XYZ file of N, CA and C in Angstrom:
312
model
N 0.858 -1.255 -0.042
C 0.010 0.074 -0.063
C 1.048 1.285 0.197
N 0.304 2.336 -0.651
C 1.429 3.520 -0.795
C 1.078 4.398 0.578
N 2.324 4.900 0.969
C 2.844 5.525 2.035
C 2.180 6.793 2.337
N 1.304 7.256 1.260
C 0.560 8.690 1.419
C -0.973 8.308 1.789
N -1.212 6.958 1.930
C -2.616 6.513 2.251
C -3.132 6.052 3.612
N -3.952 6.578 4.368
C -3.642 5.969 5.762
C -5.678 5.738 5.635
N -5.622 4.400 6.270
C -7.315 3.977 6.465
C -7.264 3.601 7.746
N -8.406 4.019 8.596
C -8.533 3.819 10.015
C -10.034 3.719 10.335
N -10.384 3.297 11.513
C -11.760 3.064 11.948
C -11.874 4.253 12.889
N -12.757 4.978 12.388
C -13.139 6.653 13.163
C -13.367 6.278 15.001
N -14.114 5.156 15.161
C -14.362 4.729 16.478
C -13.191 4.312 17.626
N -12.231 3.972 16.549
C -10.624 3.828 17.490
C -10.238 4.777 17.937
N -10.488 5.910 17.399
C -10.090 7.076 17.685
C -10.210 7.723 19.147
N -9.262 8.074 20.019
C -9.931 8.504 21.274
C -10.822 9.808 20.942
N -11.584 10.004 21.835
C -12.024 11.310 21.744
C -11.884 12.543 22.786
N -11.992 13.848 22.299
C -11.498 14.806 23.223
C -12.923 15.783 23.558
N -13.183 15.918 24.780
C -14.371 16.662 24.764
C -13.842 18.155 24.653
N -14.312 18.487 23.599
C -14.199 20.080 23.357
C -14.870 21.249 23.988
N -16.261 20.789 24.301
C -17.087 21.668 25.262
C -18.100 20.563 25.450
N -18.806 20.926 26.812
C -19.741 19.800 27.458
C -20.837 19.226 26.329
N -20.494 18.175 26.246
C -21.531 17.204 25.430
C -20.906 17.051 23.921
N -19.877 17.860 23.770
C -19.365 17.201 22.435
C -18.320 16.902 22.381
N -17.723 15.971 21.833
C -16.718 14.879 21.774
C -16.181 15.129 19.982
N -14.692 15.381 20.027
C -14.320 15.515 18.857
C -13.101 14.151 18.642
N -13.181 14.196 17.154
C -12.312 13.114 17.212
C -11.534 13.509 15.816
N -10.205 13.638 15.926
C -9.005 14.542 14.735
C -8.782 13.266 13.948
N -9.258 13.510 12.810
C -8.996 12.520 11.666
C -7.512 13.158 10.952
N -6.976 12.143 10.265
C -5.398 12.575 9.612
C -5.622 13.567 8.697
N -4.952 14.594 9.017
C -4.624 15.402 8.163
C -3.770 15.585 7.041
N -3.443 16.584 6.542
C -2.316 16.951 5.407
C -2.174 18.370 5.133
N -1.441 18.925 4.253
C -1.041 20.341 4.206
C -2.493 21.144 3.257
N -3.305 20.301 3.216
C -4.484 21.007 2.283
C -5.545 20.811 3.012
N -5.937 19.938 4.030
C -7.142 20.167 4.723
C -6.845 19.189 6.005
N -8.187 19.282 6.528
C -8.237 18.640 8.147
C -9.347 18.068 8.408
N -9.294 16.444 8.757
C -10.742 16.137 8.650
C -11.119 15.747 10.237
N -12.092 15.607 10.838
C -12.741 15.365 11.880
C -14.516 14.915 12.222
N -14.486 14.416 13.228
C -15.889 13.821 13.528
C -16.345 14.227 15.031
N -17.322 14.542 14.941
C -17.863 15.496 16.175
C -19.311 14.296 16.403
N -19.401 14.273 18.034
C -20.441 13.671 18.590
C -21.083 14.781 19.328
N -22.434 15.126 19.072
C -22.663 15.598 19.924
C -23.971 14.970 20.830
N -24.222 15.073 22.078
C -25.075 14.651 22.926
C -26.166 15.327 22.675
N -27.523 14.589 23.212
C -28.682 15.423 23.037
C -28.770 16.549 24.049
N -29.166 17.950 22.862
C -28.980 18.918 23.832
C -28.070 19.850 24.101
N -26.843 19.512 23.324
C -25.696 20.042 22.933
C -25.603 21.070 22.023
N -24.801 22.187 22.451
C -24.974 23.335 21.641
C -23.628 23.698 21.790
N -23.148 24.179 20.525
C -21.471 24.974 20.091
C -21.926 25.969 21.189
N -20.767 26.511 21.844
C -21.028 27.594 22.887
C -20.851 28.894 22.251
N -20.522 29.034 21.293
C -20.343 30.709 20.517
C -20.588 30.562 18.928
N -20.394 31.298 18.480
C -20.896 31.633 16.985
C -19.433 30.807 16.444
N -19.308 30.278 15.336
C -17.997 29.594 14.939
C -17.597 30.515 13.935
N -16.776 31.035 13.604
C -16.220 31.875 12.331
C -15.341 31.324 11.525
N -15.534 31.221 9.981
C -14.698 30.265 9.318
C -13.926 30.996 8.357
N -12.555 31.069 8.650
C -11.492 31.816 8.043
C -11.128 31.128 6.839
N -11.292 29.478 6.572
C -11.119 28.997 5.459
C -12.403 28.175 5.125
N -12.599 27.429 4.246
C -13.809 26.621 3.886
C -14.123 25.623 4.787
N -15.208 25.304 5.311
C -15.648 24.014 5.973
C -16.470 23.095 5.506
N -17.089 22.138 5.562
C -17.793 21.131 4.963
C -18.282 20.005 6.012
N -19.839 19.780 6.279
C -19.803 18.814 7.235
C -20.853 18.250 6.923
N -21.004 16.764 7.115
C -21.731 15.885 6.410
C -22.501 15.052 7.983
N -23.841 15.313 7.895
C -24.641 14.302 8.866
C -25.019 13.027 8.965
N -23.940 12.473 9.610
C -23.684 10.824 9.746
C -25.188 10.050 10.448
N -25.583 10.828 11.217
C -26.584 10.440 12.402
C -27.397 11.562 13.204
N -28.572 11.227 13.626
C -29.014 12.446 14.326
C -29.657 13.516 13.674
N -29.547 14.555 14.257
C -30.078 15.924 13.935
C -29.287 17.026 14.495
N -28.935 18.010 13.547
C -28.175 19.321 14.001
C -29.403 20.384 13.431
N -29.505 21.423 14.426
C -30.283 22.327 14.013
C -28.977 23.419 13.588
N -29.464 24.205 12.429
C -27.920 25.391 12.332
C -28.545 26.015 10.992
N -27.916 27.004 11.115
C -28.569 27.969 10.025
C -30.170 28.676 9.786
N -30.153 28.952 10.705
C -31.390 30.181 10.905
C -32.373 28.747 11.102
N -32.051 28.035 12.407
C -32.932 26.866 12.598
C -33.448 26.152 11.939
N -32.642 25.620 10.879
C -33.005 24.660 10.223
C -32.440 23.196 10.459
N -33.245 22.163 10.254
C -33.184 20.868 10.913
C -32.543 19.856 9.637
N -31.588 19.686 10.047
C -30.068 18.873 8.985
C -30.177 17.534 9.664
N -30.872 16.110 9.061
C -31.175 15.074 9.529
C -29.789 14.281 8.680
N -29.955 13.173 8.517
C -28.600 11.943 7.972
C -28.938 12.493 6.560
N -27.641 12.446 6.070
C -27.492 12.793 4.654
C -27.131 14.235 4.134
N -27.523 14.887 5.473
C -27.333 16.487 4.885
C -25.790 16.905 4.760
N -25.738 17.917 3.596
C -24.458 18.093 3.620
C -24.196 19.628 3.476
N -23.393 20.101 4.243
C -23.329 21.620 4.183
C -22.020 21.925 3.665
N -22.068 23.030 3.289
C -20.494 23.512 2.852
C -20.564 25.377 3.210
N -19.434 25.552 4.170
C -19.288 27.042 4.120
C -18.381 27.481 3.805
N -18.651 28.844 3.221
C -17.311 29.716 2.424
C -16.558 30.086 3.389
N -15.231 30.615 3.252
C -14.390 31.315 3.954
C -15.428 32.792 4.458
N -15.718 33.110 5.508
C -16.138 34.084 6.128
C -17.474 33.881 6.489
N -17.875 32.605 6.462
C -19.240 32.377 7.106
C -19.153 32.152 8.715
N -20.748 32.135 9.096
C -20.434 31.677 10.498
C -21.584 30.731 10.695
N -21.792 30.299 11.665
C -22.853 29.291 12.295
C -22.908 29.137 13.864
N -23.907 28.414 14.247
C -23.838 28.114 15.823
C -24.564 26.689 15.990
N -24.386 25.545 15.649
C -24.657 24.378 15.624
C -25.203 24.015 17.256
N -26.186 23.370 16.800
C -26.941 22.808 18.307
C -27.901 21.415 17.841
N -28.129 20.501 18.899
C -28.678 19.326 18.501
C -29.913 19.251 19.723
N -30.912 18.687 19.704
C -32.190 18.364 20.392
C -31.895 16.800 20.682
N -31.460 15.877 19.672
C -31.684 14.434 19.765
C -30.225 14.259 19.629
N -29.092 14.481 19.565
C -28.045 13.932 19.480
C -27.658 14.098 18.298
N -26.265 13.935 17.748
C -25.761 13.792 16.352
C -24.569 13.621 16.405
N -23.994 12.907 14.587
C -22.953 12.614 14.548
C -22.836 13.400 12.972
N -21.376 14.321 13.063
C -21.195 14.883 12.077
C -19.768 14.531 11.544
N -19.639 14.297 10.383
C -18.394 14.040 9.497
C -17.953 15.692 9.052
N -16.705 15.948 9.192
C -16.443 17.328 8.503
C -14.810 17.419 7.912
N -14.759 18.424 7.295
C -13.545 18.466 6.465
C -13.284 20.401 6.581
N -12.274 20.821 7.339
C -11.668 21.964 7.203
C -10.581 22.100 6.225
N -10.725 23.504 5.108
C -9.787 23.632 4.372
C -9.383 24.616 4.805
N -7.959 25.139 4.878
C -7.653 26.524 5.358
C -7.417 27.150 3.822
N -7.142 28.737 4.143
C -7.009 30.013 3.153
C -5.760 29.102 2.426
């Protein structure tokens, strides 16, 4: 297998609690992007408005995220944030989202 390819099981990555009720698993990064997986417990909310200096994308794997003017985003939802955008995600039910941050 090529040395520049990584394969892993995300649930085997040790999570870090970044805010109460929100766990992050840092996925392998390159010089071009950074991957992550967040697990939101029911009732969890990002504590402040999240400002994007670079591009960010996320995919709702399970549960439901409430974001972007109270839009309810269920499994299969894919959101792309351009540089300079903001949001503040929360959940009532709990959710898992998989994302990529792309620096400017």
